[in-house]
mmCIF file of C-alpha atoms in Angstrom:
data_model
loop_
_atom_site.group_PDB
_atom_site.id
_atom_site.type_symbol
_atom_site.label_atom_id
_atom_site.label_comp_id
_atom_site.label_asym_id
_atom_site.label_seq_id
_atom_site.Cartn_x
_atom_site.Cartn_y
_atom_site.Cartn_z
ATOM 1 C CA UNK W 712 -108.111 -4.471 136.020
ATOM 2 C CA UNK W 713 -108.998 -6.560 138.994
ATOM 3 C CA UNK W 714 -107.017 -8.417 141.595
ATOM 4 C CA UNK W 715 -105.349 -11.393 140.803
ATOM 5 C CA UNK W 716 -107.170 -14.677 142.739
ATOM 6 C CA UNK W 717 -105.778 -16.922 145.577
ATOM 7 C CA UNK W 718 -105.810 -20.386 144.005
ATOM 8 C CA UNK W 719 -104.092 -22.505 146.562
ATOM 9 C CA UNK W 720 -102.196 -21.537 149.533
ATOM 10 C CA UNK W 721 -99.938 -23.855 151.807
ATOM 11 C CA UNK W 722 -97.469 -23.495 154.801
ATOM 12 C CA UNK W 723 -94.796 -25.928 155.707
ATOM 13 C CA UNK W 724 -92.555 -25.683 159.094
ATOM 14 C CA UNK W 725 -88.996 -27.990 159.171
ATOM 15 C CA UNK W 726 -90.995 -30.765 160.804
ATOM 16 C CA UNK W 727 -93.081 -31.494 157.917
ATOM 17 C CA UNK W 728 -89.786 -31.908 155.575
ATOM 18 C CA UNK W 729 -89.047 -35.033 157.421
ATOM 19 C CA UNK W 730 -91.501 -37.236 155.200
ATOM 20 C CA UNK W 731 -91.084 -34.743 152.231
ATOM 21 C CA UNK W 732 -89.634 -36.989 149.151
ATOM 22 C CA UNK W 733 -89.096 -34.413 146.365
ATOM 23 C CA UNK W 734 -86.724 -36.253 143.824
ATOM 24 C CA UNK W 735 -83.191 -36.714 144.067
ATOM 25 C CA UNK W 736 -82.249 -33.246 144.224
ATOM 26 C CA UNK W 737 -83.849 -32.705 147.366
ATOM 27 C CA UNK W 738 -81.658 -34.046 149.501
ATOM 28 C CA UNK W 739 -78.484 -32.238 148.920
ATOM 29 C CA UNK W 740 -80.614 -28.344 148.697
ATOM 30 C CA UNK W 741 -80.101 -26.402 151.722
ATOM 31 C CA UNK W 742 -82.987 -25.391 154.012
ATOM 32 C CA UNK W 743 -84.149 -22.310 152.572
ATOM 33 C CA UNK W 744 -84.522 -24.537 148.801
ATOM 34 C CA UNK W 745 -86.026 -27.744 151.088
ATOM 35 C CA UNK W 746 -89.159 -25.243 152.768
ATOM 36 C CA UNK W 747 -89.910 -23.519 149.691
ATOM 37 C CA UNK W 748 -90.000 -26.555 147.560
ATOM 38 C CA UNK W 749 -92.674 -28.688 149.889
ATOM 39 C CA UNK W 750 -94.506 -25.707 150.552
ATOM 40 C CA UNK W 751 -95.002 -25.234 147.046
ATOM 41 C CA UNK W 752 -95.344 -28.393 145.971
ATOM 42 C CA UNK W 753 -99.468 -29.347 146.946
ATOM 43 C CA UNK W 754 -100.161 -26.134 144.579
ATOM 44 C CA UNK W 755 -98.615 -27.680 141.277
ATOM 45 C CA UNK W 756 -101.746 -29.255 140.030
ATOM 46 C CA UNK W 757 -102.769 -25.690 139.447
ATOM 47 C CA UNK W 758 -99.635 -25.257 137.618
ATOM 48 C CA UNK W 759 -101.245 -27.353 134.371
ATOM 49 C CA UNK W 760 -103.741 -24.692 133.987
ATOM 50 C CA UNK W 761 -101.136 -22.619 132.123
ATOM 51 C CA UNK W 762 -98.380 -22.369 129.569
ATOM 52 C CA UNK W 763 -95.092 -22.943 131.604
ATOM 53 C CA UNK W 764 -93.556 -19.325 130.506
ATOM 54 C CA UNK W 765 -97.006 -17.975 131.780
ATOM 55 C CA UNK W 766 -96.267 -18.954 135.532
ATOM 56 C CA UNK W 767 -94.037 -16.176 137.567
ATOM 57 C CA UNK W 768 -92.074 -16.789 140.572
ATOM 58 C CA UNK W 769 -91.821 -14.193 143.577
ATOM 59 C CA UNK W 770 -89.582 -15.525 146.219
ATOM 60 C CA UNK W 771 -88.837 -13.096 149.355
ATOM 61 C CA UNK W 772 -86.456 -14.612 151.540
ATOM 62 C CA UNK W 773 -86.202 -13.655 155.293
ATOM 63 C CA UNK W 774 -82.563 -13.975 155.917
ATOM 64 C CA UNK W 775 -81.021 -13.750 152.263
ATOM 65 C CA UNK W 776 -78.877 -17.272 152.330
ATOM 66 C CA UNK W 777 -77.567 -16.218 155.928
ATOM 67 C CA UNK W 778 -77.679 -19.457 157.280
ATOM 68 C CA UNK W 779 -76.246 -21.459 154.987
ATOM 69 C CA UNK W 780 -73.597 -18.875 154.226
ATOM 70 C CA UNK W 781 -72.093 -19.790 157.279
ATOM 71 C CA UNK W 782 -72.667 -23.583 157.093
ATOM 72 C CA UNK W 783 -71.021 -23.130 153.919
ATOM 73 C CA UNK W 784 -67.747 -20.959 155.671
ATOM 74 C CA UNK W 785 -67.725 -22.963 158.640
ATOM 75 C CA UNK W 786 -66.501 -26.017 156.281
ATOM 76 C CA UNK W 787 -63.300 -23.976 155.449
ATOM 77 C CA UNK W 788 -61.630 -26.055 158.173
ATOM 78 C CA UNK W 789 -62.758 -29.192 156.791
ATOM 79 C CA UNK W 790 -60.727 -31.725 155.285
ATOM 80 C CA UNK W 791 -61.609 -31.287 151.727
ATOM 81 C CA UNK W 792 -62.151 -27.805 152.176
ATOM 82 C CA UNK W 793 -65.851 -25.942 151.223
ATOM 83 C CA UNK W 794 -68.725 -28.080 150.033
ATOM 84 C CA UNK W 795 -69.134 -27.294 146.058
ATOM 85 C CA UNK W 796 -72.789 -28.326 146.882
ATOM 86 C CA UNK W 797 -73.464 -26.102 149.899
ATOM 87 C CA UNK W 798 -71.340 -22.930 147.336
ATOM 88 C CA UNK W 799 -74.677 -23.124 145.159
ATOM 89 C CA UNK W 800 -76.819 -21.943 147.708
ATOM 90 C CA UNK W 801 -75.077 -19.428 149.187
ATOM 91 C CA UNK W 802 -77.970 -16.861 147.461
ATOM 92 C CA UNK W 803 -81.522 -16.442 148.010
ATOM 93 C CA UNK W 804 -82.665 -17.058 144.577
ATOM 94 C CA UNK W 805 -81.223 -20.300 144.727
ATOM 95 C CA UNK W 806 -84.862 -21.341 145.448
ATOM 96 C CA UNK W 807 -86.318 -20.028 142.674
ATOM 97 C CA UNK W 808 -83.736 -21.988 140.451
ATOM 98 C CA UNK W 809 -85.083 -25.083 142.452
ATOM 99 C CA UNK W 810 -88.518 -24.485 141.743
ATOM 100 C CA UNK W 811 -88.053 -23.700 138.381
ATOM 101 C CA UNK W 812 -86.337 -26.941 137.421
ATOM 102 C CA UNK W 813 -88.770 -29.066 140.167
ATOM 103 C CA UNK W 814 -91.660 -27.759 138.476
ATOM 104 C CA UNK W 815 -90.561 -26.473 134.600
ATOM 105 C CA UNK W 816 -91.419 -22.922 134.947
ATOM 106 C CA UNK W 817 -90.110 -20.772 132.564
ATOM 107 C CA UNK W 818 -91.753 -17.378 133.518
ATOM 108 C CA UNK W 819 -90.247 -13.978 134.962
ATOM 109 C CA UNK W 820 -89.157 -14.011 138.442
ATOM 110 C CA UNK W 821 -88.388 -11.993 141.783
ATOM 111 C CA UNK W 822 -86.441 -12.279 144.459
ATOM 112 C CA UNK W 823 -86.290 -10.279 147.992
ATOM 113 C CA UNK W 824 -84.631 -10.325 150.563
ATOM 114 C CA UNK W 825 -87.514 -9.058 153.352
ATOM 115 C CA UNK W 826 -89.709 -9.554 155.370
ATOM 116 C CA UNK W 827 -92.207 -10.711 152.699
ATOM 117 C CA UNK W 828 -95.104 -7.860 152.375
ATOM 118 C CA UNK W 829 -94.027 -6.851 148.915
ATOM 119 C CA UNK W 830 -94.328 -10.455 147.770
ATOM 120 C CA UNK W 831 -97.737 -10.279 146.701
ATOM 121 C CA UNK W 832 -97.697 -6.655 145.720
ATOM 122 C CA UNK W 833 -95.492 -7.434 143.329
ATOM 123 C CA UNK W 834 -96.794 -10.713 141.426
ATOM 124 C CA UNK W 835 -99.901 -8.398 141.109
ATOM 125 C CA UNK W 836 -98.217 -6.374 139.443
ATOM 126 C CA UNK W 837 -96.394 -9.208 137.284
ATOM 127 C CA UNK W 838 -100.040 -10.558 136.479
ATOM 128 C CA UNK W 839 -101.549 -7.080 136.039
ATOM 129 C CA UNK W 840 -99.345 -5.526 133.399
ATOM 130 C CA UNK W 841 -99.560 -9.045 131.509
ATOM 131 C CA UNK W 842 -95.581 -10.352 132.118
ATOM 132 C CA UNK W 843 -97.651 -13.135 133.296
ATOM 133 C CA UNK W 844 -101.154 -15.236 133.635
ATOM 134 C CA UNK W 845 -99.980 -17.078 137.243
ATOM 135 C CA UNK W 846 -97.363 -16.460 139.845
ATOM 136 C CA UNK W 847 -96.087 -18.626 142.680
ATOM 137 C CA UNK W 848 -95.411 -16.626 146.196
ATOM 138 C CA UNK W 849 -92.955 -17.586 148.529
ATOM 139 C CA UNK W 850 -92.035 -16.220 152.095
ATOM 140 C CA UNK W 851 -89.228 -18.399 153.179
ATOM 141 C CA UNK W 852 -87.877 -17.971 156.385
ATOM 142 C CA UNK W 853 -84.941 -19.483 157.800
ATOM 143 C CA UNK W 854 -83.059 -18.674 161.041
ATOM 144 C CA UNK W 855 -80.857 -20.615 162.344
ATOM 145 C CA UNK W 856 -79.804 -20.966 166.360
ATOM 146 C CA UNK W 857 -76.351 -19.156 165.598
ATOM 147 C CA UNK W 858 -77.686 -16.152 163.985
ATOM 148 C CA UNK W 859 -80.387 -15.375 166.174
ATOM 149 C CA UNK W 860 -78.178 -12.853 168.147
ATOM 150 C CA UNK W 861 -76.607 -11.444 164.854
ATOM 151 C CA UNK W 862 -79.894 -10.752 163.343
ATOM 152 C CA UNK W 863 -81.873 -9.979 166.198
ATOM 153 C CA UNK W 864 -84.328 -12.659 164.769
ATOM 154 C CA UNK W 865 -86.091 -15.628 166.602
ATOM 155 C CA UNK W 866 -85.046 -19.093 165.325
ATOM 156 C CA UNK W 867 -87.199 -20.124 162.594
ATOM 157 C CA UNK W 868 -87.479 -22.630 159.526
ATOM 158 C CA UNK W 869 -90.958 -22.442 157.428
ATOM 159 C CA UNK W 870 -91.918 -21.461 154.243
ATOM 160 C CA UNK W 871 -94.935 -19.661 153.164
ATOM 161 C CA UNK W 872 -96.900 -20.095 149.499
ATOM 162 C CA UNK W 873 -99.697 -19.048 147.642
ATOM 163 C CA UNK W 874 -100.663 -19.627 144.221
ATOM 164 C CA UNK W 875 -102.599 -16.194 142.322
ATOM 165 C CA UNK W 876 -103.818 -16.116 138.863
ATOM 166 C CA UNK W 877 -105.687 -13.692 136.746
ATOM 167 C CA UNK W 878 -109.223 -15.027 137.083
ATOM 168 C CA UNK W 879 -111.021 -16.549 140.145
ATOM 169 C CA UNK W 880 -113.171 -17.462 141.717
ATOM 170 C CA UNK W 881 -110.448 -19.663 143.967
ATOM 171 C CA UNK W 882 -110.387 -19.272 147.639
ATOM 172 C CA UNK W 883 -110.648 -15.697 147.355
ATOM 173 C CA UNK W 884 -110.012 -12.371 145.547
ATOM 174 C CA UNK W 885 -106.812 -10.496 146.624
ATOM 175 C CA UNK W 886 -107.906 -7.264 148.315
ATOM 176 C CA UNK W 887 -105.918 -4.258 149.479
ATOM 177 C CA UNK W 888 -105.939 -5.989 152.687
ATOM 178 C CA UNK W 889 -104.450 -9.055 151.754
ATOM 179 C CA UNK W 890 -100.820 -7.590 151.289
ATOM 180 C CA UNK W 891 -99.080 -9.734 153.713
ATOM 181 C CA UNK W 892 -98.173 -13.461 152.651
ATOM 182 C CA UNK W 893 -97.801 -15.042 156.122
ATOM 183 C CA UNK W 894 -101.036 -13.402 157.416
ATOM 184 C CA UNK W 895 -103.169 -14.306 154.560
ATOM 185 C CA UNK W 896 -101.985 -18.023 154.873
ATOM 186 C CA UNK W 897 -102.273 -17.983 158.806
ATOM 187 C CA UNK W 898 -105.949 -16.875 157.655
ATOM 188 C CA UNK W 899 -106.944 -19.312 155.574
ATOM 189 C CA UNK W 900 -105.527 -21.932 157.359
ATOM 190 C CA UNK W 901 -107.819 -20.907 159.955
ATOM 191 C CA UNK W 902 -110.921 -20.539 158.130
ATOM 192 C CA UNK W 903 -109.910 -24.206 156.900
ATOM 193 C CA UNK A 504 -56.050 -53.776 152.049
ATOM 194 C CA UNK A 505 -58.694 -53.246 148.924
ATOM 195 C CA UNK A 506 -61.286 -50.507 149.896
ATOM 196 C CA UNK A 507 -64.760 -52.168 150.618
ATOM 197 C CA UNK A 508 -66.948 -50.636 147.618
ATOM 198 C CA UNK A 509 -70.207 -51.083 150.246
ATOM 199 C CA UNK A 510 -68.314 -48.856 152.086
ATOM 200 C CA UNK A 511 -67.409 -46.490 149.168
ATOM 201 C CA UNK A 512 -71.215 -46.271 147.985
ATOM 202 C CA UNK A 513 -71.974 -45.510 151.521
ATOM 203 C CA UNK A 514 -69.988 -42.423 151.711
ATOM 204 C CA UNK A 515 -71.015 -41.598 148.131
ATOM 205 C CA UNK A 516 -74.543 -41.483 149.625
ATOM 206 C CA UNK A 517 -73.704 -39.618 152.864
ATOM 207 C CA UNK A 518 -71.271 -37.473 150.913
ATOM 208 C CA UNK A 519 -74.283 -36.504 148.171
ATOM 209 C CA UNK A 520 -77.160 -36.854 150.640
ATOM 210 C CA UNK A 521 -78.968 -39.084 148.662
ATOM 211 C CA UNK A 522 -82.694 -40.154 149.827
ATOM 212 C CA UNK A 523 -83.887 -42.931 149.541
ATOM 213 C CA UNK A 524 -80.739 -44.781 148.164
ATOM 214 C CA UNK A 525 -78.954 -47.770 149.698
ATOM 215 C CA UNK A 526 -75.425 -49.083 148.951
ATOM 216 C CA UNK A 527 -76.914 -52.674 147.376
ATOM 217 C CA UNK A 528 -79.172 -50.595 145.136
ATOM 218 C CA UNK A 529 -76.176 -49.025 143.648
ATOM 219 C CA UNK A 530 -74.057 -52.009 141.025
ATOM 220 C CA UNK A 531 -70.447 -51.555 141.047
ATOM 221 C CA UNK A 532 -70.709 -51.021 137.563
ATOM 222 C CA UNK A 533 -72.917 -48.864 136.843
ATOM 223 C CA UNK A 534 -72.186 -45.237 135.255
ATOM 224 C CA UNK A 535 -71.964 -42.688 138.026
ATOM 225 C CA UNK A 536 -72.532 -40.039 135.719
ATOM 226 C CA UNK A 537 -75.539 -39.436 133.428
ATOM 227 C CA UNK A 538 -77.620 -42.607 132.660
ATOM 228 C CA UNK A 539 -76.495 -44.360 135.550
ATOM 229 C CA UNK A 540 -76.525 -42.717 139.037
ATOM 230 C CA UNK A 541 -77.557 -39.481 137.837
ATOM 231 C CA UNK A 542 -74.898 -37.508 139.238
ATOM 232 C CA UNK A 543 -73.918 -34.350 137.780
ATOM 233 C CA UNK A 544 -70.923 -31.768 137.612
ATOM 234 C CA UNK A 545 -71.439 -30.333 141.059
ATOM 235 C CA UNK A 546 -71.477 -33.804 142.537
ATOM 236 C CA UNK A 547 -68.360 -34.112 140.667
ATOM 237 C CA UNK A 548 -66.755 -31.700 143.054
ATOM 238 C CA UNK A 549 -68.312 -33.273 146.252
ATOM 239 C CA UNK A 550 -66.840 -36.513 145.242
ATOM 240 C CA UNK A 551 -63.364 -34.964 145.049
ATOM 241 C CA UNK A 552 -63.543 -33.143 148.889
ATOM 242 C CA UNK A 553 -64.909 -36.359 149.763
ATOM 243 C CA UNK A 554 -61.969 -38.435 148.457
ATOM 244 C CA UNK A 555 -59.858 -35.755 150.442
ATOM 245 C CA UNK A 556 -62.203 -35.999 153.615
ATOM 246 C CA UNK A 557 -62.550 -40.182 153.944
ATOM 247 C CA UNK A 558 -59.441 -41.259 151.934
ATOM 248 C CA UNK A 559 -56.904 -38.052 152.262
ATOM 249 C CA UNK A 560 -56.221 -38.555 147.911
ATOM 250 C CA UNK A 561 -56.085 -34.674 146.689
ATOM 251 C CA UNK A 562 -57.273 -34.547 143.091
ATOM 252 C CA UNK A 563 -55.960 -30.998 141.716
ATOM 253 C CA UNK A 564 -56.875 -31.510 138.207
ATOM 254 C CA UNK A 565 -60.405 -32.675 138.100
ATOM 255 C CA UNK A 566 -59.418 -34.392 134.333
ATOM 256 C CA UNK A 567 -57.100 -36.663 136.339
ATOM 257 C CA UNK A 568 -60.008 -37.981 138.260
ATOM 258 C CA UNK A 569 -62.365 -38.556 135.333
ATOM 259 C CA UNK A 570 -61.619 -42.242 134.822
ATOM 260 C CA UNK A 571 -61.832 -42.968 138.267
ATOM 261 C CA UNK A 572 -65.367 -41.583 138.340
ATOM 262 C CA UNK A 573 -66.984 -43.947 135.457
ATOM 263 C CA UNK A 574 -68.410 -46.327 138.452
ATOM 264 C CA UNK A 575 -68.126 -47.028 141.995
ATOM 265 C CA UNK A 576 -66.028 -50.075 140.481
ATOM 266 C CA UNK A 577 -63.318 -47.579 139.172
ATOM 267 C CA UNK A 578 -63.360 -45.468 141.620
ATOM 268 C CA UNK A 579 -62.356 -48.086 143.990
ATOM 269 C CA UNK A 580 -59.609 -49.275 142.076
ATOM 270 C CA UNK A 581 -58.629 -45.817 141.973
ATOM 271 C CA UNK A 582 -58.546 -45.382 145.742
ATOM 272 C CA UNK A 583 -56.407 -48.551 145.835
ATOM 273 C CA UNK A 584 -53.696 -47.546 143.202
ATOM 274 C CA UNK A 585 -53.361 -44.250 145.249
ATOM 275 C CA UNK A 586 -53.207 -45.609 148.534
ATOM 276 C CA UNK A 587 -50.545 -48.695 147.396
ATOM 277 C CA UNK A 588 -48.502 -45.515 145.244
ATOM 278 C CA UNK A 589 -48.340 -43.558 148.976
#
């Protein structure tokens, strides 16, 4: 069988949330949810192509929910005590959940915590052994100022995503040497 | 002295980060919950720290708080009957 097709790709850094209007919902999601949501977003016309259970999800998420872990502990002190809203992000696949609701997508999904290469690897293999016709990709990574250190990170706050599906021709066909998310989009920003 | 409800919806919108909302968009009357603000069950709870945070009123059973959360309207009156009961 042949290798899935890059349909859309798009790349979004914390600056470009500030215009970002995403439905109510947005507002309250935490950072990681926020990036991967208006990253994704400029590849749902593709989405119509497809039956809504068709459409995987892959999400690989740099820092788990790291960041907002400890926005979320650092309330304890509060009065009021821990946000309920901040609780429901305190894991990675919180984003997925986001996307899926934003965007009505019923199909399997993934999520890593990495460094993203297996991202695409892996909705290959969702679209190869039939699970699904389409997957969305999504590299989000968050770092924020206070973890640096812990992680040995840089600071950071962009998200990553590509749309693949079965048959092309779209902006190109996924090769053995297109295994890296961030690279390919750095790519084909360029070329663009 | 009776809460200001402008007030109230503004914390409701800081407290929910709400885009794009302003306090005279939001009637005094108007359901909260479902057709009306849109709120749901985890806004629920960030209502209640809220009330803790702005107003110190500690709601421990969150049935006790239900009425109070049909509108900003009874919510206010709430906050009043707590704070004159202190």
């Amino acid at each position: 069988m042949s290798n899935p097709f890059v349909i859309a790709a798009h790349s979004v850094t914390r600056a470009d949330l500030a215009t970002a209007r995403l439905g109510q919902r947005f507002g309250r999601m935490d950072l990681t949810c926020q990036l991967s949501l208006a990253a994704v977003e400029p590849l749902a016309p593709f989405f119509d192509s497809f039956p809504r259970e068709r459409i995987a999800i892959v999400l690989a998420a740099r820092a788990s929910s790291l960041p907002t872990d400890v926005m979320y502990w650092e309330g304890h002190n509060e009065p009021g005590g821990l946000s309920p809203t901040l609780f429901t992000y305190t894991l990675p696949s919180a984003a997925i959940g986001e996307l899926a609701i934003r965007h009505r997508l019923r199909g399997p999904n993934l999520c890593f915590v990495s460094n993203g290469h297996e991202v695409l690897s892996e909705a290959t293999g969702l679209i190869s052994t039939a699970e699904a016709d389409a997957c969305v990709c999504v590299f989000a990574q968050v770092i924020s100022a206070s973890l640096t250190e812990t992680i040995a990170l840089p600071e950071t706050a962009r998200a990553d995503a590509v749309f693949l599906q079965r048959t092309g021709p779209g902006l190109l066909e996924l090769g053995e040497n297109h295994r890296d998310i961030e690279s390919l989009c750095a790519n084909l920003r360029a070329q663009n | 002295m009776a809460i200001s409800t402008t007030e109230l919806k503004q914390n409701i919108i800081t407290a929910l980060n709400l885009q794009d909302i302003t306090p005279e968009q939001i009637d005094d009357e108007a359901p909260l919950f479902g057709a009306g603000l849109g709120l749901d069950s985890i806004d629920a709870l960030e209502l209640v720290v809220m009330l803790e945070k702005h107003y110190g009123i500690v709601i421990k059973d969150i049935e006790e708080g239900r009425p109070a959360f049909r509108s900003v309207r009874t919510l206010a009156d709430f906050i009043d009957a707590r704070r004159s009961s202190a």
